[in-house]
Coordinates of C-alpha atoms in Angstrom, one line a residue:
Chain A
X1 CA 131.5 1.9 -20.7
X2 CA 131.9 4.4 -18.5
X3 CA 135.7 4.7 -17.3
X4 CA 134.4 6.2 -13.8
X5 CA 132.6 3.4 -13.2
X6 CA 134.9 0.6 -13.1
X7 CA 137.0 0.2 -9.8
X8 CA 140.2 -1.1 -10.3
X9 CA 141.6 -1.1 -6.8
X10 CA 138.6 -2.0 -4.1
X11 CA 140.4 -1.3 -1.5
X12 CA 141.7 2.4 -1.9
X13 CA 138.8 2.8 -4.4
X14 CA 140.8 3.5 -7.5
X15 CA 139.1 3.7 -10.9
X16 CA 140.0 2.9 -14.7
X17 CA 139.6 6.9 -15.4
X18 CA 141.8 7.4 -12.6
X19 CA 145.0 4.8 -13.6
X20 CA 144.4 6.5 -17.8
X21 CA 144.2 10.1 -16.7
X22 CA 147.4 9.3 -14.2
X23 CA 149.1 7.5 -17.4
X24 CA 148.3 10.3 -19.8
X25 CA 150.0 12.5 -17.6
X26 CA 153.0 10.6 -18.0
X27 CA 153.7 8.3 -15.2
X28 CA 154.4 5.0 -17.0
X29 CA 156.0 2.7 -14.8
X30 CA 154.3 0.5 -12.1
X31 CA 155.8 1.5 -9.2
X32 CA 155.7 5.2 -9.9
X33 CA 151.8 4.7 -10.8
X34 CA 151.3 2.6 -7.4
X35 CA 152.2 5.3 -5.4
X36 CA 150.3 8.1 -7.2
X37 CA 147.4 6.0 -7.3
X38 CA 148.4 4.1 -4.0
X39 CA 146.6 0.9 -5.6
X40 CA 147.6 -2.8 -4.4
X41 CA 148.4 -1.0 -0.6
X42 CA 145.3 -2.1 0.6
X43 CA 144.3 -5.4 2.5
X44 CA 144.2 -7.8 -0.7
X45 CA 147.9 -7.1 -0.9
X46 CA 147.2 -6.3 -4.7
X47 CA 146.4 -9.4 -5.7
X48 CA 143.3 -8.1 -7.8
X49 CA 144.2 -4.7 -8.9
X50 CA 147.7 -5.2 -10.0
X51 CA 147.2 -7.3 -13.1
X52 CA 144.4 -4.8 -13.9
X53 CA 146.9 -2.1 -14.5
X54 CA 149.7 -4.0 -15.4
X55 CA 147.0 -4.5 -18.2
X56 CA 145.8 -0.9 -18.4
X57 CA 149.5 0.2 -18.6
X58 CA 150.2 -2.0 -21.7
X59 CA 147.3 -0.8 -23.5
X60 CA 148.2 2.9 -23.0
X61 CA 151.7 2.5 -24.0
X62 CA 151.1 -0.2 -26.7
X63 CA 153.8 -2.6 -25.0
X64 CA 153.9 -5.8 -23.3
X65 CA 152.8 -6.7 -19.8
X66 CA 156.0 -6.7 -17.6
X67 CA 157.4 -4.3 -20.0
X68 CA 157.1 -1.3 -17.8
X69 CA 158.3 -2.7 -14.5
X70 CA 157.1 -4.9 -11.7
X71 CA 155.7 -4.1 -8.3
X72 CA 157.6 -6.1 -5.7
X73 CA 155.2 -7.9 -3.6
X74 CA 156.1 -8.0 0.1
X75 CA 155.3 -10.7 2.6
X76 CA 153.3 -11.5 4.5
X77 CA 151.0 -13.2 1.9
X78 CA 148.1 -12.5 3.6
X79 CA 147.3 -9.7 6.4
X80 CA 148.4 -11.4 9.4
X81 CA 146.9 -10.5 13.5
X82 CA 150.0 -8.9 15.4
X83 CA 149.5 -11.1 18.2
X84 CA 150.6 -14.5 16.2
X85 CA 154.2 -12.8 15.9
X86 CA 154.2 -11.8 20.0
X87 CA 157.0 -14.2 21.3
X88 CA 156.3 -14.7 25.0
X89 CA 158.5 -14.0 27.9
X90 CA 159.7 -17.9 28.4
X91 CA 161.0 -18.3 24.7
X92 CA 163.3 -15.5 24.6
Chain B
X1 CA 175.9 16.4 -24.9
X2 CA 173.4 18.7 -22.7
X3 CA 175.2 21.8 -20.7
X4 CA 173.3 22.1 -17.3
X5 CA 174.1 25.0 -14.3
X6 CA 173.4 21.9 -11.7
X7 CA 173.2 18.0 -11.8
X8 CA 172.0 16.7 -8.9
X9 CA 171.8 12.9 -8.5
X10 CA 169.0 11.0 -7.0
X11 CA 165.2 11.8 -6.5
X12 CA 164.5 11.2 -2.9
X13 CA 163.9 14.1 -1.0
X14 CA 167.1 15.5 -0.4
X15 CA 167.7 15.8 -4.3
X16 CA 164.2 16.9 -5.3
X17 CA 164.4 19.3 -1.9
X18 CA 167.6 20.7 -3.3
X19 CA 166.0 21.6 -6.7
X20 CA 163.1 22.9 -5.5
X21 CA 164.9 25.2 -3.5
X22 CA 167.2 26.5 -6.5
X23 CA 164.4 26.5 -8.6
X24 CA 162.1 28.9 -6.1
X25 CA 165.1 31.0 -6.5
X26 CA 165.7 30.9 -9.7
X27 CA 168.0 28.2 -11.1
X28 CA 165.9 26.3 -13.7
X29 CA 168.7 24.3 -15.9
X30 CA 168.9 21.8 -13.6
X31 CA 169.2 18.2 -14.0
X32 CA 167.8 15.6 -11.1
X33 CA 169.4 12.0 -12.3
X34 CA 168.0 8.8 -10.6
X35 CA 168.2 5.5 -11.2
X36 CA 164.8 4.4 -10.9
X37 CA 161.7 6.0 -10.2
X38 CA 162.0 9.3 -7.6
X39 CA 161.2 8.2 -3.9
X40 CA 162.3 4.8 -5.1
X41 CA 165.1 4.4 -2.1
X42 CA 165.4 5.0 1.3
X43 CA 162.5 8.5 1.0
X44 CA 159.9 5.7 -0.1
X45 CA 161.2 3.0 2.6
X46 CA 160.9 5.5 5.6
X47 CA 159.3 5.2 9.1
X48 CA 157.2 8.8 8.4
X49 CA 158.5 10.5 11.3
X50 CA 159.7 13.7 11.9
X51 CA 161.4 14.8 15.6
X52 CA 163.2 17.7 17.3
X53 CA 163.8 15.6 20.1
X54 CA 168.0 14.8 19.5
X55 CA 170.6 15.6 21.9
X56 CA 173.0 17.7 19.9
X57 CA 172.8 21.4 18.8
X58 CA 173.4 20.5 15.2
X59 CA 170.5 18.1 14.8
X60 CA 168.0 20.1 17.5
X61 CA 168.7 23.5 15.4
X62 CA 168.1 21.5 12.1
X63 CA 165.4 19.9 12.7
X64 CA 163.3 22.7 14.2
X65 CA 164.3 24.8 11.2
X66 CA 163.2 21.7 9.2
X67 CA 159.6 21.8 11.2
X68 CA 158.8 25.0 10.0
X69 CA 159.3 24.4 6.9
X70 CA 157.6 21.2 6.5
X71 CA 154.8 23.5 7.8
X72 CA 155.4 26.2 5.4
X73 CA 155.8 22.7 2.4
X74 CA 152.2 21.9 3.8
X75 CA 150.1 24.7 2.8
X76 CA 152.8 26.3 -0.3
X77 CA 153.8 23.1 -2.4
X78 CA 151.1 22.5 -4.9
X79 CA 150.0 19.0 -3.3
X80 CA 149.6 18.0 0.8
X81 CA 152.2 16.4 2.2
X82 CA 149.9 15.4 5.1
X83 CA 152.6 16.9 7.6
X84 CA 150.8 16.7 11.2
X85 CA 152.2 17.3 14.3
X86 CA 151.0 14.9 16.8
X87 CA 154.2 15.0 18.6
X88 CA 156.3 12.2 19.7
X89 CA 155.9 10.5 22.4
X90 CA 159.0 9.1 24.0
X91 CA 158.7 6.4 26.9
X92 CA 161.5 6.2 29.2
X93 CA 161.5 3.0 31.4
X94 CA 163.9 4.1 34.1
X95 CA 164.6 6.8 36.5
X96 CA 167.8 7.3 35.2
X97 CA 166.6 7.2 31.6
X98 CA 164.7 10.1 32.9
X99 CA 167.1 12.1 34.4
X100 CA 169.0 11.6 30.9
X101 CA 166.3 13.2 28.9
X102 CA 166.2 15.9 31.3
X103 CA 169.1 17.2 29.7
X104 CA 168.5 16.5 26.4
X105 CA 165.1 18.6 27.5
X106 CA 167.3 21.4 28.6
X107 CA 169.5 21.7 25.5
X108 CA 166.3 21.8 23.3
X109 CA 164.7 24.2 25.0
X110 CA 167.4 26.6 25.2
X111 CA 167.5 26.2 21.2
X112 CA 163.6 27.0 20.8
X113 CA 162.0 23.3 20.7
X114 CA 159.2 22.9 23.3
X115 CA 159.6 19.2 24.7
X116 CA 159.1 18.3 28.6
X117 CA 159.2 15.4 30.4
X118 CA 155.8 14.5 32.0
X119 CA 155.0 11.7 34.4
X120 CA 153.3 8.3 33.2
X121 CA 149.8 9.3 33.7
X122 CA 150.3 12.2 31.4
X123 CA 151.5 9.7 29.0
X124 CA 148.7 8.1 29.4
X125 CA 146.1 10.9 29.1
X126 CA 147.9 12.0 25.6
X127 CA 147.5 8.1 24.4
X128 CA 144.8 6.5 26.5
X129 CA 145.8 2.9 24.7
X130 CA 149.3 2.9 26.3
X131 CA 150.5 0.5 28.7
X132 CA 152.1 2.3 31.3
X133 CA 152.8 0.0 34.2
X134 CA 156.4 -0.8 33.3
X135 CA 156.8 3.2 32.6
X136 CA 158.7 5.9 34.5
X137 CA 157.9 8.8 32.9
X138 CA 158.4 10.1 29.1
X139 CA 159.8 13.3 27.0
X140 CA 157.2 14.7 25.3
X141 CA 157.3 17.4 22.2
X142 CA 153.6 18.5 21.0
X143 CA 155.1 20.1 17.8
X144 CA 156.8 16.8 16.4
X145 CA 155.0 14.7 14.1
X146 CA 155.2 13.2 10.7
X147 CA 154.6 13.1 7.2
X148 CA 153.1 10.9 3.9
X149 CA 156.6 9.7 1.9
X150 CA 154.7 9.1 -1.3
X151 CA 153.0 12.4 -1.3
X152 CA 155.7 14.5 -0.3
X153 CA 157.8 13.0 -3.5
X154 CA 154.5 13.4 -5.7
X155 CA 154.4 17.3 -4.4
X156 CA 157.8 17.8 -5.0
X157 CA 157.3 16.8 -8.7
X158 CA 154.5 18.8 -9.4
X159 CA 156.2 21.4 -7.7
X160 CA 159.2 21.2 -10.3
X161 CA 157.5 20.0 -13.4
X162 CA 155.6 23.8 -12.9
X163 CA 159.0 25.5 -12.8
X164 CA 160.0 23.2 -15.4
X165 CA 162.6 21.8 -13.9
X166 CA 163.4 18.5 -15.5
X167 CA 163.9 15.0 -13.3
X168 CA 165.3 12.3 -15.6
X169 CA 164.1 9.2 -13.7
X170 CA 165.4 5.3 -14.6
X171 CA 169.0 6.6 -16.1
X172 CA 172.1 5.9 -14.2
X173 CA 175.2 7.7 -13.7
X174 CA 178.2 5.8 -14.6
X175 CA 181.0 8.4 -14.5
X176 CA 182.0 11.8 -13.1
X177 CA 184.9 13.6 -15.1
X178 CA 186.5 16.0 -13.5
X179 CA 189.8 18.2 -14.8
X180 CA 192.3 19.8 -12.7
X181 CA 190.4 19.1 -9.4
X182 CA 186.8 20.6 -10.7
X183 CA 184.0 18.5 -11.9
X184 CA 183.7 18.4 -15.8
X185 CA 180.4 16.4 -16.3
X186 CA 178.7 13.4 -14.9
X187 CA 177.9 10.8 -17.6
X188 CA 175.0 8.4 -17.6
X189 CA 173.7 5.6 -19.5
X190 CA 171.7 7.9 -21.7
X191 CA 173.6 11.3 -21.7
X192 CA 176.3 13.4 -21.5
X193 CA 175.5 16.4 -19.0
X194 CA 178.3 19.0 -19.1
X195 CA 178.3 20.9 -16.0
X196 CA 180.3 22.8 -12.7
X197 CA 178.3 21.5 -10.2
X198 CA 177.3 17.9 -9.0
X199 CA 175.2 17.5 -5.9
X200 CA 175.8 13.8 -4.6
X201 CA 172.3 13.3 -2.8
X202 CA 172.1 9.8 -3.8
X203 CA 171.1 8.3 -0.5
X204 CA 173.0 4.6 0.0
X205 CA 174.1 5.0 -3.5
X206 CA 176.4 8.1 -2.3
X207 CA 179.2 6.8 -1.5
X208 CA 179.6 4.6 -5.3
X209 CA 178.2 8.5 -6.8
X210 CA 181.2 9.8 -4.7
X211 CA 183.6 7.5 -5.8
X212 CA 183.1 8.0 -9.5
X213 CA 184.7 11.7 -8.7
X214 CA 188.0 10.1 -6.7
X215 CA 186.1 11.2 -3.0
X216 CA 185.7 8.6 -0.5
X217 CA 182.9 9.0 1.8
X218 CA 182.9 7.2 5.1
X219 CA 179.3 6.0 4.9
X220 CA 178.0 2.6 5.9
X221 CA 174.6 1.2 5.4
X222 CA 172.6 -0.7 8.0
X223 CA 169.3 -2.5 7.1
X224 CA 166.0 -1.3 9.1
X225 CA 163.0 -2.8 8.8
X226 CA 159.1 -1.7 8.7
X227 CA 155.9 -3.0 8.8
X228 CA 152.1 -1.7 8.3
X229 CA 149.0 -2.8 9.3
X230 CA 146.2 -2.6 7.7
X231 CA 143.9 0.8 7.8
X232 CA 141.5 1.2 10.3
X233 CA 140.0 4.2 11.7
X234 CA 142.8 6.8 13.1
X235 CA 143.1 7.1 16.7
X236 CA 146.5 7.8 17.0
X237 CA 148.4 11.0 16.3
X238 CA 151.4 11.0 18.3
X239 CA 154.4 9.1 17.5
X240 CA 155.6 6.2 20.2
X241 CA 158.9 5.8 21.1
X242 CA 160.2 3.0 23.9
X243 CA 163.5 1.7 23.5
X244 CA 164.4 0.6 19.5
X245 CA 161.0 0.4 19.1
X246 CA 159.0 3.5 17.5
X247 CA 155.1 3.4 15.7
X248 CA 152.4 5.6 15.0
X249 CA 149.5 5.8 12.5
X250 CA 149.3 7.0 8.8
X251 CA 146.2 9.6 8.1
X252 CA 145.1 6.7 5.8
X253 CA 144.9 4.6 9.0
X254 CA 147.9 2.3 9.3
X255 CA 150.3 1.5 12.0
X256 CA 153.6 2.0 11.0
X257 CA 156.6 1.0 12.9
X258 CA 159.7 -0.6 13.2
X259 CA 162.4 -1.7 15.6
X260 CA 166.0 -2.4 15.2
X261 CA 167.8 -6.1 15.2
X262 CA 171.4 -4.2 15.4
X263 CA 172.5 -5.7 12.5
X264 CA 175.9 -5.9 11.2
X265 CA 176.4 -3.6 7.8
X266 CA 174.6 -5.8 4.8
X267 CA 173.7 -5.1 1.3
X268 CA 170.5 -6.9 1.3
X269 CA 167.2 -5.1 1.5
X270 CA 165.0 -9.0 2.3
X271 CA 162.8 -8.4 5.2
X272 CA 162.8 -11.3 7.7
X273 CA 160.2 -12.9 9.7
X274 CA 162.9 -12.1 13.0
X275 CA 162.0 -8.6 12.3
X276 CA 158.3 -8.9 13.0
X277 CA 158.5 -10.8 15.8
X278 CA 160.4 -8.4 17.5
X279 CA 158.3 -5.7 16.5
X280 CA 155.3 -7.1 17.4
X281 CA 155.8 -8.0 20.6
X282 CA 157.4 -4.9 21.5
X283 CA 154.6 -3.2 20.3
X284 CA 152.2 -5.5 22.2
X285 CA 153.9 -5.2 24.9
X286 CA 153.3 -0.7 24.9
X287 CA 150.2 -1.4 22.9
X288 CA 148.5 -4.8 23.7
X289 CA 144.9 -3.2 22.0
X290 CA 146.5 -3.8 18.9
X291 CA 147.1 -7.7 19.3
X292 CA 144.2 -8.5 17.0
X293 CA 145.1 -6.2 14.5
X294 CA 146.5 -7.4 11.3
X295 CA 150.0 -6.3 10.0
X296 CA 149.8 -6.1 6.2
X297 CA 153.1 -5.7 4.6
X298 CA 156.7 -5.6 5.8
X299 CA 160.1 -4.2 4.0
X300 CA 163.5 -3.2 4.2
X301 CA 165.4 -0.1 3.7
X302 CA 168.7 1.3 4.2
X303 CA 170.1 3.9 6.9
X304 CA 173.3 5.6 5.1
X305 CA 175.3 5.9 8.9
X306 CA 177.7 8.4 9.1
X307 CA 180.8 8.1 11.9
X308 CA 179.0 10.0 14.2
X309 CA 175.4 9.8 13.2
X310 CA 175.1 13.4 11.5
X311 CA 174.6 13.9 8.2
X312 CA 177.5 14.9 5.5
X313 CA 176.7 18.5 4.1
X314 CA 178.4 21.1 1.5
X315 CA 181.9 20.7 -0.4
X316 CA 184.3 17.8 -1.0
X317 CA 188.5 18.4 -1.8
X318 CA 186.9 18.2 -5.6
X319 CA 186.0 21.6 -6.5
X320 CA 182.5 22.1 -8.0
X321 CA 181.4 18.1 -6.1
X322 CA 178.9 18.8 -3.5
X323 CA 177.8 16.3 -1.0
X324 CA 174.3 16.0 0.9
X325 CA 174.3 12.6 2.9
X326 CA 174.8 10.3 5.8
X327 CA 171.3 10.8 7.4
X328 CA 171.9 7.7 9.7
X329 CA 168.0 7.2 9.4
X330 CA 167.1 10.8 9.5
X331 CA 167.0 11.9 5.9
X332 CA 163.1 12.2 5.2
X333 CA 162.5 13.9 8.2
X334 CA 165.7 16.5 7.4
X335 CA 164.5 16.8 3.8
X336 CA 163.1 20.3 4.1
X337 CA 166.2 21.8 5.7
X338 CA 168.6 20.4 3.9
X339 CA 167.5 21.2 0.3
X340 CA 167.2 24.9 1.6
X341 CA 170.6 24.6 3.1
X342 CA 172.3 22.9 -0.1
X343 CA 171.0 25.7 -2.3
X344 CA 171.6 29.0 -0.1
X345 CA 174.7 27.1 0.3
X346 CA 175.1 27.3 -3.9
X347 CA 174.1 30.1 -4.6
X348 CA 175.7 32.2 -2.0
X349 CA 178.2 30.1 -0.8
X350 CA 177.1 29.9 2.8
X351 CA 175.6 27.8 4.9
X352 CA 172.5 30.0 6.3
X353 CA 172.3 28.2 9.5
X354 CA 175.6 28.4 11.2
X355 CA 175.3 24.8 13.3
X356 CA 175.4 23.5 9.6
X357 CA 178.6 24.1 9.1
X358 CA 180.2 21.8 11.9
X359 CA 178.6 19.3 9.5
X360 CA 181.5 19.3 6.7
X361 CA 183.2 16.2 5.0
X362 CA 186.3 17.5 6.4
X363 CA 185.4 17.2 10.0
X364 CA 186.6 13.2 9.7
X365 CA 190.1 14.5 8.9
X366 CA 189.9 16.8 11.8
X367 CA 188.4 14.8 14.3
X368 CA 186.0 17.1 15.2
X369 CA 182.9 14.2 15.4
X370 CA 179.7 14.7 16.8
X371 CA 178.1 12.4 18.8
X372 CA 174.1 11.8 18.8
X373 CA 172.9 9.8 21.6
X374 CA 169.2 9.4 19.8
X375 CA 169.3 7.4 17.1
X376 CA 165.6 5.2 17.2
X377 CA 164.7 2.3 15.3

């Protein structure tokens, strides 16, 4: 398998070479790695790419998943158009 | 037990500013101490932006010291920061608003920052998307702009892991001995660091850091919110300002923004659905182009508010305790400036740019406050 070939992250186009080399070079937590990497930022709000690593990360380090930190996932759940939240003038 | 020559606590940009600073001029045994991971507070929470535009001399001589350097970071640290100057737009609604800013225009000129005010349809040449109807004019400064958080913090470690300058990230400090008014060593979790000189940069965990060595510092926090749309293709450089609200666009093509919801102090860092519903429609209301646009992801972070807004710089009553805080929302974009300041200030016991030194903790006691009328967001 060829490590450059697997995307991890479609949306910022993130590979499994690029998550080892950045763990190898000693980031080893999941937020510092997300925002070397800048995986999960994207559209699908992480919700394919973070397990991956999560994965990736306990391999590496030969621990658990979970064991090296969580992301925190922000809302909203899904991207959301602007003009949902716009209150108009009478409601205020 | 580990001697160090400086221990400087937290990793956003002030402390890894600091060392990078002492370390370009010499000072390698330094220690940077942060709880969690560097960038993980208020640096990594930040709106991007970066202004000249205030209405004091302290913050308008700052900041454009802190421009050039950002400049000078760009093309000398060993990653990009992605520092662009797109200038900040600044929409003024009234006449009267206007005739404010032309002051504020005057004092920054005379101290070497090149903002005007322009009319509405110059506003709208510079941003072509703007609404303008409800719009009297604007203050305008081409060589304002901003910068990537996450890649500043990643160049700044690079930067120091080359001069091998060690950061010591997820270890907290839980004491600060001092002896006969001098600081001792600062004691963490995993370590014993004997040393003569703290540097509290530890963002809204300052004042507890400050504590621990018998200093009270009169810092509140106050909860500001962001949110980011998703990336689409970049077609705006400048940063908007109208009122609270204030957005532009990454280089990796999202909006960022935020607004504020004057908030009483808090501790809590939730965001809140009442947050994007005033940002939206604000925005919509400058920006109605970006109605269909979806926002992505929202969060919370801290200003550390000092009594008059400007940051807390240089010595405390405890000899050897150093202070570099109380940003009021300001910090990222002061980063630059103030690491250079804090360690000239060390290592030749001067602050190099004289407007700096109105900035001391003792000005409280001596009621010499200063008071910023631009605080955004």
């Amino acid at each position: 398998m060829n490590e450059k070939n697997v995307i991890i992250c479609r949306c910022e186009d993130v590979t499994l070479r690029d998550v080892i080399d950045a763990i190898r070079s000693g980031i080893t937590d999941m937020e510092s790695l997300k925002r070397k990497l800048q995986f999960g930022t994207g559209p699908c709000q992480g919700k394919t790419c973070i397990p991956l690593v999560e994965k990736v990360l306990a391999r590496e380090l030969g621990k658990k998943i979970g064991e090296s930190g969580k992301i925190t996932s922000r809302p909203p759940e899904s991207p959301v158009p602007f003009g949902i939240f716009e209150s108009s003038g009478e409601e205020k | 037990m580990k001697s160090k020559d400086v221990v400087i606590i937290g990793a956003g940009i002030t402390g890894l500013s600091v060392a990078y600073y002492l370390s370009r001029n010499g000072v390698r045994n330094i220690a940077v101490i942060d709880k969690s991971f560097p960038g993980s507070g208020s640096t990594g929470r930040c709106g991007t932006g970066i202004r000249q535009q205030f209405t004091t001399r302290e913050h308008i001589v700052l900041m454009r010291e802190s421009v050039k350097l950002w400049r000078e970071w760009e093309t000398s640290l060993p990653l990009s920061v992605h520092f662009r100057q797109g200038g900040y737009l600044w929409l003024l609604e009234t006449e009267k608003e206007v005739s404010n800013f032309e002051k504020y225009v005057k004092l920054q000129n005379l101290f070497g920052v090149e903002s005007r005010i322009i009319d509405k349809y110059e506003a709208k040449q510079i941003v072509p998307d703007l609404d303008i109807e409800s719009i009297a004019g604007a203050s305008w400064c081409p060589t304002d702009g901003n910068a990537y958080p996450f890649d500043t913090v990643e160049a700044l470690k690079l930067a120091l892991k080359n001069y091998g300058t060690e950061i010591n990230a997820f270890e907290e400090v839980v004491g600060i001995e001092t002896r006969g008014g001098a600081v001792k060593s600062v004691i963490t979790n995993k370590e014993t660091y004997s040393t003569n000189l703290v540097i509290d940069a530890a963002g809204f965990g300052a004042r507890k850091i400050a504590k621990m060595a018998g200093i009270d510092l009169p810092l509140k926090l106050y909860r500001h919110q962001i949110a980011v749309s998703e990336p689409v293709k970049v077609f705006l450089e400048p940063m908007i300002v109208k009122g609270e609200l204030y957005f532009t666009q990454t280089y990796r093509g999202r909006i960022i923004g935020g607004t504020d919801l004057n908030e009483p102090e808090t501790e809590s860092l939730q965001s809140t659905e009442r947050f994007l519903e005033k940002y939206a429609t604000e925005l919509l209301s400058v920006m109605p182009v970006l109605s269909s646009l979806n926002v992505m992801r929202q969060w919370a972070g801290f200003y550390v508010v000092s009594p008059d807004h400007h940051p807390i710089l240089g010595g405390t009553p405890v000899s050897g305790f150093l202070v570099a805080t109380g940003f009021s929302g300001h910090g990222f974009m002061l980063g630059p400036v103030i690491g250079k300041l804090m360690a000239m200030y060390v290592l030749h016991g001067i602050m190099y740019l004289p407007e700096a030194n109105n900035l001391g903790l003792d000005r409280f006691k001596k009621g010499k406050l200063i008071e910023e009328k631009a605080v955004i967001g």
